[in-house]
PDB file of C-alpha atoms in Angstrom:
ATOM      1  CA  MET A   1     188.531 144.408 181.753  1.00  0.00           C
ATOM      2  CA  THR A   2     187.071 147.914 181.081  1.00  0.00           C
ATOM      3  CA  SER A   3     188.451 150.932 182.061  1.00  0.00           C
ATOM      4  CA  LEU A   4     186.765 153.888 183.713  1.00  0.00           C
ATOM      5  CA  VAL A   5     187.039 156.963 181.684  1.00  0.00           C
ATOM      6  CA  TYR A   6     186.462 160.685 182.010  1.00  0.00           C
ATOM      7  CA  GLY A   7     183.248 161.809 180.310  1.00  0.00           C
ATOM      8  CA  LYS A   8     181.400 158.241 180.470  1.00  0.00           C
ATOM      9  CA  THR A   9     178.132 158.079 182.741  1.00  0.00           C
ATOM     10  CA  TYR A  10     178.208 155.250 185.241  1.00  0.00           C
ATOM     11  CA  ARG A  11     175.738 154.202 188.094  1.00  0.00           C
ATOM     12  CA  ILE A  12     177.146 154.039 191.408  1.00  0.00           C
ATOM     13  CA  GLU A  13     176.793 150.902 193.656  1.00  0.00           C
ATOM     14  CA  ASN A  14     177.278 150.842 197.374  1.00  0.00           C
ATOM     15  CA  GLY A  15     179.017 147.725 198.769  1.00  0.00           C
ATOM     16  CA  PHE A  16     176.699 147.362 202.398  1.00  0.00           C
ATOM     17  CA  ASN A  17     176.229 144.140 203.361  1.00  0.00           C
ATOM     18  CA  ASP A  18     177.319 142.554 200.196  1.00  0.00           C
ATOM     19  CA  TRP A  19     176.532 145.000 197.843  1.00  0.00           C
ATOM     20  CA  GLN A  20     172.951 145.575 199.363  1.00  0.00           C
ATOM     21  CA  GLY A  21     173.472 149.609 199.790  1.00  0.00           C
ATOM     22  CA  GLY A  22     171.665 150.510 196.451  1.00  0.00           C
ATOM     23  CA  PHE A  23     172.865 153.097 193.807  1.00  0.00           C
ATOM     24  CA  LEU A  24     173.862 156.388 194.483  1.00  0.00           C
ATOM     25  CA  ASP A  25     170.589 158.676 193.700  1.00  0.00           C
ATOM     26  CA  ALA A  26     169.935 162.507 193.294  1.00  0.00           C
ATOM     27  CA  CYS A  27     166.344 162.402 194.744  1.00  0.00           C
ATOM     28  CA  GLY A  28     164.145 165.147 196.028  1.00  0.00           C
ATOM     29  CA  ILE A  29     164.807 168.698 197.374  1.00  0.00           C
ATOM     30  CA  THR A  30     167.955 169.187 199.598  1.00  0.00           C
ATOM     31  CA  SER A  31     167.314 168.849 203.485  1.00  0.00           C
ATOM     32  CA  CYS A  32     170.350 170.522 204.670  1.00  0.00           C
ATOM     33  CA  CYS A  33     171.643 172.869 202.142  1.00  0.00           C
ATOM     34  CA  LYS A  34     169.093 175.261 200.824  1.00  0.00           C
ATOM     35  CA  GLU A  35     171.297 176.519 198.249  1.00  0.00           C
ATOM     36  CA  ASN A  36     172.153 173.087 196.834  1.00  0.00           C
ATOM     37  CA  LEU A  37     169.731 171.535 194.474  1.00  0.00           C
ATOM     38  CA  TYR A  38     168.909 167.562 195.084  1.00  0.00           C
ATOM     39  CA  ASP A  39     169.197 165.602 198.274  1.00  0.00           C
ATOM     40  CA  VAL A  40     171.416 162.360 197.723  1.00  0.00           C
ATOM     41  CA  SER A  41     170.340 159.028 198.954  1.00  0.00           C
ATOM     42  CA  THR A  42     170.757 155.310 197.709  1.00  0.00           C
ATOM     43  CA  CYS A  43     167.846 153.933 195.597  1.00  0.00           C
ATOM     44  CA  LYS A  44     166.906 150.086 195.803  1.00  0.00           C
ATOM     45  CA  SER A  45     167.633 148.961 191.921  1.00  0.00           C
ATOM     46  CA  PHE A  46     170.000 149.583 188.806  1.00  0.00           C
ATOM     47  CA  ASN A  47     166.759 151.349 187.374  1.00  0.00           C
ATOM     48  CA  CYS A  48     165.651 153.883 190.018  1.00  0.00           C
ATOM     49  CA  GLU A  49     162.300 155.730 189.385  1.00  0.00           C
ATOM     50  CA  GLN A  50     163.898 158.507 187.638  1.00  0.00           C
ATOM     51  CA  VAL A  51     166.666 156.455 185.404  1.00  0.00           C
ATOM     52  CA  SER A  52     168.743 159.495 185.100  1.00  0.00           C
ATOM     53  CA  SER A  53     168.711 160.491 188.862  1.00  0.00           C
ATOM     54  CA  ASN A  54     171.116 157.575 189.620  1.00  0.00           C
ATOM     55  CA  THR A  55     173.484 158.351 186.558  1.00  0.00           C
ATOM     56  CA  TRP A  56     176.690 160.008 187.340  1.00  0.00           C
ATOM     57  CA  GLU A  57     179.349 161.525 184.674  1.00  0.00           C
ATOM     58  CA  ILE A  58     183.144 161.372 185.847  1.00  0.00           C
ATOM     59  CA  GLN A  59     184.974 164.806 184.926  1.00  0.00           C
ATOM     60  CA  SER A  60     188.671 165.435 185.667  1.00  0.00           C
ATOM     61  CA  VAL A  61     189.192 168.244 188.135  1.00  0.00           C
ATOM     62  CA  ASN A  62     192.617 168.487 186.761  1.00  0.00           C
ATOM     63  CA  GLY A  63     191.931 168.727 182.929  1.00  0.00           C
ATOM     64  CA  ASN A  64     192.314 165.119 181.793  1.00  0.00           C
ATOM     65  CA  ALA A  65     190.495 164.590 178.586  1.00  0.00           C
ATOM     66  CA  ASN A  66     187.251 162.654 178.192  1.00  0.00           C
ATOM     67  CA  GLY A  67     188.121 158.996 177.174  1.00  0.00           C
ATOM     68  CA  THR A  68     191.360 158.692 179.121  1.00  0.00           C
ATOM     69  CA  PRO A  69     191.316 156.450 181.976  1.00  0.00           C
ATOM     70  CA  VAL A  70     190.779 157.256 185.574  1.00  0.00           C
ATOM     71  CA  LEU A  71     193.430 156.574 187.817  1.00  0.00           C
ATOM     72  CA  THR A  72     193.595 155.650 191.765  1.00  0.00           C
ATOM     73  CA  SER A  73     193.938 159.097 193.709  1.00  0.00           C
ATOM     74  CA  ASP A  74     192.430 161.174 190.854  1.00  0.00           C
ATOM     75  CA  SER A  75     190.417 164.262 191.908  1.00  0.00           C
ATOM     76  CA  VAL A  76     187.087 164.183 190.104  1.00  0.00           C
ATOM     77  CA  PHE A  77     183.644 165.607 189.730  1.00  0.00           C
ATOM     78  CA  LEU A  78     180.970 163.289 190.041  1.00  0.00           C
ATOM     79  CA  ILE A  79     177.765 165.218 187.972  1.00  0.00           C
ATOM     80  CA  ASN A  80     174.345 163.915 188.311  1.00  0.00           C
ATOM     81  CA  GLN A  81     172.392 163.494 184.873  1.00  0.00           C
ATOM     82  CA  TYR A  82     168.666 164.002 186.193  1.00  0.00           C
ATOM     83  CA  GLY A  83     166.982 167.219 185.444  1.00  0.00           C
ATOM     84  CA  GLU A  84     169.356 170.215 185.824  1.00  0.00           C
ATOM     85  CA  LYS A  85     172.700 168.232 185.781  1.00  0.00           C
ATOM     86  CA  SER A  86     174.435 168.917 189.093  1.00  0.00           C
ATOM     87  CA  TYR A  87     177.761 168.145 191.080  1.00  0.00           C
ATOM     88  CA  LEU A  88     178.176 165.818 194.160  1.00  0.00           C
ATOM     89  CA  ASP A  89     178.725 168.335 196.813  1.00  0.00           C
ATOM     90  CA  VAL A  90     179.090 168.347 200.593  1.00  0.00           C
ATOM     91  CA  CYS A  91     177.562 170.679 203.329  1.00  0.00           C
ATOM     92  CA  GLY A  92     175.979 171.341 206.695  1.00  0.00           C
ATOM     93  CA  GLY A  93     175.620 168.492 209.227  1.00  0.00           C
ATOM     94  CA  GLY A  94     177.169 167.336 212.359  1.00  0.00           C
ATOM     95  CA  ILE A  95     180.581 166.626 213.936  1.00  0.00           C
ATOM     96  CA  HIS A  96     181.020 163.050 212.718  1.00  0.00           C
ATOM     97  CA  MET A  97     178.885 163.404 209.239  1.00  0.00           C
ATOM     98  CA  LYS A  98     178.252 165.945 206.595  1.00  0.00           C
ATOM     99  CA  ASP A  99     175.034 166.008 204.572  1.00  0.00           C
ATOM    100  CA  VAL A 100     175.680 165.267 200.447  1.00  0.00           C
ATOM    101  CA  SER A 101     173.764 166.547 197.962  1.00  0.00           C
ATOM    102  CA  THR A 102     174.248 168.309 194.667  1.00  0.00           C
ATOM    103  CA  THR A 103     174.675 171.550 193.502  1.00  0.00           C
ATOM    104  CA  ALA A 104     173.836 172.924 189.828  1.00  0.00           C
ATOM    105  CA  ILE A 105     176.868 175.656 190.425  1.00  0.00           C
ATOM    106  CA  ARG A 106     180.552 174.519 190.016  1.00  0.00           C
ATOM    107  CA  LYS A 107     181.913 176.262 192.983  1.00  0.00           C
ATOM    108  CA  LYS A 108     185.625 176.720 193.473  1.00  0.00           C
ATOM    109  CA  GLU A 109     184.958 175.093 196.883  1.00  0.00           C
ATOM    110  CA  GLU A 110     186.820 171.627 197.432  1.00  0.00           C
ATOM    111  CA  THR A 111     183.541 170.065 198.766  1.00  0.00           C
ATOM    112  CA  MET A 112     182.615 169.253 195.376  1.00  0.00           C
ATOM    113  CA  ILE A 113     186.026 167.503 194.604  1.00  0.00           C
ATOM    114  CA  TRP A 114     186.409 163.884 195.368  1.00  0.00           C
ATOM    115  CA  ILE A 115     189.537 161.828 195.467  1.00  0.00           C
ATOM    116  CA  ILE A 116     189.026 158.190 194.120  1.00  0.00           C
ATOM    117  CA  LEU A 117     190.747 155.502 195.864  1.00  0.00           C
ATOM    118  CA  ALA A 118     191.123 151.967 194.552  1.00  0.00           C
ATOM    119  CA  HIS A 119     192.345 149.190 196.204  1.00  0.00           C
ATOM    120  CA  SER A 120     195.345 148.787 193.948  1.00  0.00           C
ATOM    121  CA  SER A 121     197.429 151.170 191.966  1.00  0.00           C
ATOM    122  CA  GLY A 122     197.095 152.519 188.287  1.00  0.00           C
ATOM    123  CA  GLU A 123     193.950 152.496 186.420  1.00  0.00           C
ATOM    124  CA  ILE A 124     190.552 151.757 187.823  1.00  0.00           C
ATOM    125  CA  HIS A 125     188.075 149.365 185.993  1.00  0.00           C
ATOM    126  CA  GLU A 126     184.413 149.237 185.952  1.00  0.00           C
ATOM    127  CA  GLY A 127     183.333 147.137 189.000  1.00  0.00           C
ATOM    128  CA  ASP A 128     186.388 147.825 191.031  1.00  0.00           C
ATOM    129  CA  THR A 129     185.866 148.512 194.766  1.00  0.00           C
ATOM    130  CA  VAL A 130     186.729 152.027 195.505  1.00  0.00           C
ATOM    131  CA  SER A 131     186.151 154.632 197.933  1.00  0.00           C
ATOM    132  CA  LEU A 132     185.555 158.505 197.603  1.00  0.00           C
ATOM    133  CA  LEU A 133     187.514 160.723 199.904  1.00  0.00           C
ATOM    134  CA  ASN A 134     186.270 164.397 199.974  1.00  0.00           C
ATOM    135  CA  ALA A 135     189.035 166.665 198.895  1.00  0.00           C
ATOM    136  CA  SER A 136     188.028 169.420 201.483  1.00  0.00           C
ATOM    137  CA  PHE A 137     190.675 170.365 204.001  1.00  0.00           C
ATOM    138  CA  ASP A 138     187.826 171.169 206.317  1.00  0.00           C
ATOM    139  CA  LEU A 139     186.382 167.541 205.913  1.00  0.00           C
ATOM    140  CA  LYS A 140     189.626 165.801 206.335  1.00  0.00           C
ATOM    141  CA  ASP A 141     189.170 162.285 206.024  1.00  0.00           C
ATOM    142  CA  ALA A 142     185.410 162.172 205.231  1.00  0.00           C
ATOM    143  CA  TYR A 143     184.494 159.514 203.108  1.00  0.00           C
ATOM    144  CA  LEU A 144     181.463 159.028 200.827  1.00  0.00           C
ATOM    145  CA  ASN A 145     179.235 156.729 203.108  1.00  0.00           C
ATOM    146  CA  ILE A 146     175.513 155.467 203.939  1.00  0.00           C
ATOM    147  CA  ASP A 147     174.410 156.040 207.436  1.00  0.00           C
ATOM    148  CA  LYS A 148     171.454 154.525 209.484  1.00  0.00           C
ATOM    149  CA  TYR A 149     169.052 157.692 208.890  1.00  0.00           C
ATOM    150  CA  PRO A 150     166.182 157.525 206.525  1.00  0.00           C
ATOM    151  CA  PRO A 151     166.582 159.598 203.285  1.00  0.00           C
ATOM    152  CA  VAL A 152     164.542 162.316 202.232  1.00  0.00           C
ATOM    153  CA  CYS A 153     163.073 160.168 199.456  1.00  0.00           C
ATOM    154  CA  ASN A 154     161.110 157.761 201.299  1.00  0.00           C
ATOM    155  CA  GLU A 155     161.077 155.399 198.161  1.00  0.00           C
ATOM    156  CA  ASN A 156     164.855 155.257 198.845  1.00  0.00           C
ATOM    157  CA  LEU A 157     167.217 152.897 200.834  1.00  0.00           C
ATOM    158  CA  PHE A 158     169.822 154.634 202.953  1.00  0.00           C
ATOM    159  CA  ASN A 159     170.839 158.537 203.270  1.00  0.00           C
ATOM    160  CA  VAL A 160     174.195 159.443 201.686  1.00  0.00           C
ATOM    161  CA  ILE A 161     176.896 161.259 203.878  1.00  0.00           C
ATOM    162  CA  ALA A 162     180.693 162.359 204.135  1.00  0.00           C
ATOM    163  CA  GLY A 163     181.352 160.344 207.141  1.00  0.00           C
ATOM    164  CA  TYR A 164     184.350 160.624 209.511  1.00  0.00           C
ATOM    165  CA  ASN A 165     183.938 157.088 211.054  1.00  0.00           C
ATOM    166  CA  PRO A 166     183.218 154.995 208.178  1.00  0.00           C
ATOM    167  CA  ASP A 167     181.932 151.479 208.866  1.00  0.00           C
ATOM    168  CA  TYR A 168     184.470 149.474 206.873  1.00  0.00           C
ATOM    169  CA  ASN A 169     183.305 146.098 208.408  1.00  0.00           C
ATOM    170  CA  HIS A 170     180.086 146.217 206.291  1.00  0.00           C
ATOM    171  CA  GLY A 171     181.277 147.825 203.108  1.00  0.00           C
ATOM    172  CA  SER A 172     179.386 151.324 203.437  1.00  0.00           C
ATOM    173  CA  VAL A 173     182.322 153.325 202.328  1.00  0.00           C
ATOM    174  CA  GLN A 174     182.818 150.875 199.482  1.00  0.00           C
ATOM    175  CA  TRP A 175     181.318 151.517 196.039  1.00  0.00           C
ATOM    176  CA  ARG A 176     181.525 150.364 192.607  1.00  0.00           C
ATOM    177  CA  PHE A 177     181.238 151.906 188.900  1.00  0.00           C
ATOM    178  CA  LEU A 178     178.728 150.113 186.581  1.00  0.00           C
ATOM    179  CA  GLY A 179     178.515 151.200 182.637  1.00  0.00           C
TER     180      GLY A 179
END
């Protein structure tokens, strides 16, 4: 099994309805956070319309070197590779969910930090099922998730949120990194 490593790019697939949730994608303009760059939704196939829009680099928050394995409970930045490279971020939204978009500026806010949680301890491998918990204290227990609302990009599948009431039964908070 190939380990997930820092500095490498991956496509990130959602586990909704037996892995039919699509691939994490940066697309269009931001809808909720005007200071951010791209809205985030899921696209239908491994090769989205803009191939690099669904490609994400894993970067360590704590300075782990590129090429070293990602471990469960590590804090990471996810950097989209489309156009102006940008960080997965959370802002705006309602009581039970927050909008997810990307920002080109690496800020100090914890809304850009994701804790990667595998269902086993130790190294995470490509294709392992994981959940992504936002590290912001203000967003306690907000997991990267898809919802029922249509995405900003009409050609995409689902809107992506950081949600407090994830639908564990249908896999919407499950993700896997594919090389």
